Amino acid sequence: CYMFPPYGLALHTGSRDLGLAISNFQTDRRSQSWDLDRDLSNYLHLYLEDFIKPQTWQDIAFLAVTQGPGSFTSLRIGLVTVRTLAQQLNLPVFSFSSLEVLAYSQGDKFIESSYLALQMPATRGQVYGAIYQILASGQAPRQILSDRLFTLEDWQTTLENLSFNYLLLETPIHLGNTVTSLLELASFAYKSGKMPLWSEAVPFYG
């Protein structure tokens, strides 16, 4: 049994940043992000090992990770790391859309029930797009249009045909600082009793 509440640990590798967050959701929480870009594979494990201290891996009750969309290489590195840890430690893994995490992170900036159309650059002139509705504080956003890959023309047509008002938000280059939102979303699911297997954490590349 735990003398203190168990911890959740989140890794965000959906952009050029590495974002890490850890919390027991009562007395202790901390997060940090590093702009590593192509050096992510070289430094992730070093930063991770140092970041969790003074906690140990035995203190971790669940893991969270971004599944994309985002950088192909960075997402793969983050997912492989988390899946490996989950197998070794027998922990559940909560994987979330990078766009859902961003939408949730904006919750205190928009009024409840606002619709956010999120747009992320992709390759070959395409974009990733999704629409989420902001809900009350402490609730995950509602998915209105699932993450998918669009041509820019198709995405604009999709937005023009919506029957409700929305706010268009282009994703910033640095998403690592939304890692605290990733951890909060995972904590909601964990506290509801969900225990997803590591094998369910798969990347979304569109």
GROMACS .gro file of C-alpha atoms in nm:
model
  206
    1CYS     CA    1   0.000   0.000   0.000
    2TYR     CA    2   0.101   0.363  -0.047
    3MET     CA    3   0.195   0.588   0.244
    4PHE     CA    4   0.114   0.879   0.014
    5PRO     CA    5  -0.122   0.908  -0.283
    6PRO     CA    6   0.019   0.738  -0.593
    7TYR     CA    7   0.149   0.950  -0.879
    8GLY     CA    8   0.060   0.989  -1.241
    9LEU     CA    9   0.329   1.063  -1.499
   10ALA     CA   10   0.272   1.222  -1.841
   11LEU     CA   11   0.497   1.255  -2.146
   12HIS     CA   12   0.409   1.496  -2.428
   13THR     CA   13   0.614   1.449  -2.744
   14GLY     CA   14   0.363   1.579  -2.997
   15SER     CA   15   0.581   1.871  -3.107
   16ARG     CA   16   0.947   1.970  -3.101
   17ASP     CA   17   0.924   1.989  -2.721
   18LEU     CA   18   0.950   1.725  -2.456
   19GLY     CA   19   0.692   1.793  -2.188
   20LEU     CA   20   0.691   1.603  -1.857
   21ALA     CA   21   0.445   1.628  -1.570
   22ILE     CA   22   0.406   1.434  -1.248
   23SER     CA   23   0.152   1.470  -0.969
   24ASN     CA   24  -0.022   1.292  -0.684
   25PHE     CA   25  -0.316   1.533  -0.736
   26GLN     CA   26  -0.309   1.643  -0.375
   27THR     CA   27   0.010   1.786  -0.234
   28ASP     CA   28   0.267   1.754  -0.510
   29ARG     CA   29   0.271   1.848  -0.877
   30ARG     CA   30   0.542   1.966  -1.111
   31SER     CA   31   0.602   1.996  -1.483
   32GLN     CA   32   0.867   2.111  -1.724
   33SER     CA   33   0.926   2.127  -2.099
   34TRP     CA   34   1.242   2.136  -2.308
   35ASP     CA   35   1.283   2.241  -2.671
   36LEU     CA   36   1.481   1.939  -2.789
   37ASP     CA   37   1.364   1.910  -3.150
   38ARG     CA   38   1.586   1.647  -3.318
   39ASP     CA   39   1.772   1.575  -2.995
   40LEU     CA   40   1.464   1.420  -2.831
   41SER     CA   41   1.584   1.063  -2.880
   42ASN     CA   42   1.921   1.145  -2.724
   43TYR     CA   43   1.794   1.317  -2.411
   44LEU     CA   44   1.444   1.188  -2.332
   45HIS     CA   45   1.554   0.908  -2.100
   46LEU     CA   46   1.808   1.129  -1.922
   47TYR     CA   47   1.555   1.403  -1.856
   48LEU     CA   48   1.289   1.153  -1.756
   49GLU     CA   49   1.512   0.972  -1.507
   50ASP     CA   50   1.613   1.300  -1.346
   51PHE     CA   51   1.263   1.452  -1.356
   52ILE     CA   52   1.080   1.190  -1.151
   53LYS     CA   53   1.316   1.227  -0.854
   54PRO     CA   54   1.266   1.214  -0.559
   55GLN     CA   55   0.984   0.977  -0.660
   56THR     CA   56   1.070   0.632  -0.789
   57TRP     CA   57   0.901   0.417  -1.051
   58GLN     CA   58   0.725   0.228  -0.770
   59ASP     CA   59   0.535   0.548  -0.687
   60ILE     CA   60   0.380   0.570  -1.035
   61ALA     CA   61   0.024   0.440  -1.070
   62PHE     CA   62  -0.044   0.530  -1.433
   63LEU     CA   63   0.116   0.682  -1.741
   64ALA     CA   64  -0.015   0.928  -1.999
   65VAL     CA   65   0.113   1.010  -2.346
   66THR     CA   66   0.013   1.199  -2.659
   67GLN     CA   67  -0.076   0.982  -2.956
   68GLY     CA   68  -0.075   1.259  -3.218
   69PRO     CA   69  -0.120   1.425  -3.451
   70GLY     CA   70   0.226   1.575  -3.449
   71SER     CA   71   0.583   1.500  -3.541
   72PHE     CA   72   0.609   1.142  -3.670
   73THR     CA   73   0.946   1.072  -3.509
   74SER     CA   74   0.875   1.246  -3.177
   75LEU     CA   75   0.540   1.072  -3.134
   76ARG     CA   76   0.693   0.734  -3.202
   77ILE     CA   77   0.972   0.792  -2.948
   78GLY     CA   78   0.726   0.901  -2.679
   79LEU     CA   79   0.488   0.613  -2.738
   80VAL     CA   80   0.762   0.350  -2.747
   81THR     CA   81   0.904   0.484  -2.421
   82VAL     CA   82   0.570   0.482  -2.241
   83ARG     CA   83   0.462   0.144  -2.377
   84THR     CA   84   0.793  -0.008  -2.265
   85LEU     CA   85   0.764   0.141  -1.916
   86ALA     CA   86   0.404   0.022  -1.888
   87GLN     CA   87   0.501  -0.333  -1.980
   88GLN     CA   88   0.787  -0.341  -1.732
   89LEU     CA   89   0.590  -0.182  -1.448
   90ASN     CA   90   0.248  -0.332  -1.529
   91LEU     CA   91   0.083   0.011  -1.547
   92PRO     CA   92  -0.216   0.142  -1.743
   93VAL     CA   93  -0.144   0.388  -2.024
   94PHE     CA   94  -0.381   0.672  -2.116
   95SER     CA   95  -0.319   0.810  -2.463
   96PHE     CA   96  -0.481   1.130  -2.585
   97SER     CA   97  -0.501   1.334  -2.900
   98SER     CA   98  -0.260   1.627  -2.907
   99LEU     CA   99  -0.552   1.841  -3.025
  100GLU     CA  100  -0.781   1.727  -2.744
  101VAL     CA  101  -0.509   1.811  -2.492
  102LEU     CA  102  -0.467   2.156  -2.647
  103ALA     CA  103  -0.843   2.214  -2.640
  104TYR     CA  104  -0.859   2.120  -2.273
  105SER     CA  105  -0.567   2.351  -2.195
  106GLN     CA  106  -0.769   2.642  -2.336
  107GLY     CA  107  -1.066   2.580  -2.110
  108ASP     CA  108  -1.008   2.879  -1.883
  109LYS     CA  109  -0.969   3.116  -2.181
  110PHE     CA  110  -1.310   3.058  -2.338
  111ILE     CA  111  -1.662   3.047  -2.203
  112GLU     CA  112  -1.823   2.712  -2.136
  113SER     CA  113  -1.980   2.542  -2.441
  114SER     CA  114  -1.751   2.726  -2.686
  115TYR     CA  115  -1.654   2.534  -2.997
  116LEU     CA  116  -1.285   2.526  -3.087
  117ALA     CA  117  -1.173   2.434  -3.438
  118LEU     CA  118  -0.812   2.324  -3.404
  119GLN     CA  119  -0.578   2.334  -3.702
  120MET     CA  120  -0.228   2.185  -3.716
  121PRO     CA  121   0.005   2.202  -4.018
  122ALA     CA  122   0.082   1.869  -4.184
  123THR     CA  123   0.298   1.775  -4.481
  124ARG     CA  124   0.232   1.847  -4.849
  125GLY     CA  125   0.013   2.149  -4.778
  126GLN     CA  126  -0.234   1.949  -4.573
  127VAL     CA  127  -0.363   2.016  -4.221
  128TYR     CA  128  -0.484   1.814  -3.928
  129GLY     CA  129  -0.821   1.939  -3.808
  130ALA     CA  130  -1.063   1.865  -3.526
  131ILE     CA  131  -1.343   2.037  -3.340
  132TYR     CA  132  -1.392   2.017  -2.964
  133GLN     CA  133  -1.644   2.180  -2.733
  134ILE     CA  134  -1.524   2.329  -2.407
  135LEU     CA  135  -1.718   2.190  -2.109
  136ALA     CA  136  -1.734   2.288  -1.744
  137SER     CA  137  -1.413   2.307  -1.545
  138GLY     CA  138  -1.275   1.965  -1.461
  139GLN     CA  139  -1.433   1.792  -1.760
  140ALA     CA  140  -1.266   1.666  -2.075
  141PRO     CA  141  -1.373   1.853  -2.390
  142ARG     CA  142  -1.645   1.699  -2.605
  143GLN     CA  143  -1.528   1.575  -2.944
  144ILE     CA  144  -1.749   1.717  -3.220
  145LEU     CA  145  -1.531   1.633  -3.518
  146SER     CA  146  -1.262   1.370  -3.469
  147ASP     CA  147  -0.901   1.434  -3.561
  148ARG     CA  148  -0.833   1.378  -3.928
  149LEU     CA  149  -0.609   1.484  -4.212
  150PHE     CA  150  -0.754   1.735  -4.459
  151THR     CA  151  -0.645   1.918  -4.767
  152LEU     CA  152  -0.660   2.287  -4.681
  153GLU     CA  153  -0.952   2.330  -4.920
  154ASP     CA  154  -1.152   2.045  -4.762
  155TRP     CA  155  -1.087   2.180  -4.413
  156GLN     CA  156  -1.206   2.527  -4.512
  157THR     CA  157  -1.517   2.376  -4.671
  158THR     CA  158  -1.583   2.176  -4.354
  159LEU     CA  159  -1.564   2.490  -4.143
  160GLU     CA  160  -1.785   2.688  -4.381
  161ASN     CA  161  -2.055   2.420  -4.356
  162LEU     CA  162  -2.071   2.415  -3.977
  163SER     CA  163  -2.408   2.508  -3.830
  164PHE     CA  164  -2.263   2.672  -3.518
  165ASN     CA  165  -2.020   2.949  -3.436
  166TYR     CA  166  -1.665   2.844  -3.362
  167LEU     CA  167  -1.324   2.983  -3.279
  168LEU     CA  168  -1.036   2.880  -3.503
  169LEU     CA  169  -0.717   2.802  -3.315
  170GLU     CA  170  -0.394   2.719  -3.493
  171THR     CA  171  -0.171   2.495  -3.287
  172PRO     CA  172   0.148   2.659  -3.163
  173ILE     CA  173   0.491   2.517  -3.250
  174HIS     CA  174   0.553   2.433  -2.886
  175LEU     CA  175   0.298   2.198  -2.730
  176GLY     CA  176   0.511   2.053  -2.452
  177ASN     CA  177   0.376   2.304  -2.201
  178THR     CA  178   0.027   2.149  -2.233
  179VAL     CA  179   0.158   1.835  -2.063
  180THR     CA  180  -0.019   1.931  -1.738
  181SER     CA  181  -0.349   1.917  -1.927
  182LEU     CA  182  -0.255   1.575  -2.059
  183LEU     CA  183  -0.194   1.453  -1.705
  184GLU     CA  184  -0.524   1.598  -1.582
  185LEU     CA  185  -0.720   1.426  -1.859
  186ALA     CA  186  -0.552   1.099  -1.771
  187SER     CA  187  -0.632   1.146  -1.403
  188PHE     CA  188  -1.003   1.186  -1.483
  189ALA     CA  189  -1.000   0.855  -1.669
  190TYR     CA  190  -0.792   0.681  -1.402
  191LYS     CA  191  -1.022   0.794  -1.121
  192SER     CA  192  -1.323   0.670  -1.318
  193GLY     CA  193  -1.176   0.321  -1.302
  194LYS     CA  194  -1.043   0.285  -1.654
  195MET     CA  195  -0.725   0.075  -1.690
  196PRO     CA  196  -0.622   0.071  -2.058
  197LEU     CA  197  -0.351  -0.170  -2.163
  198TRP     CA  198  -0.022  -0.043  -2.301
  199SER     CA  199  -0.108  -0.201  -2.635
  200GLU     CA  200  -0.400   0.040  -2.674
  201ALA     CA  201  -0.163   0.339  -2.694
  202VAL     CA  202  -0.110   0.367  -3.068
  203PRO     CA  203   0.002   0.665  -3.277
  204PHE     CA  204  -0.230   0.875  -3.493
  205TYR     CA  205  -0.061   0.997  -3.810
  206GLY     CA  206  -0.376   1.069  -4.011
   0.00000   0.00000   0.00000
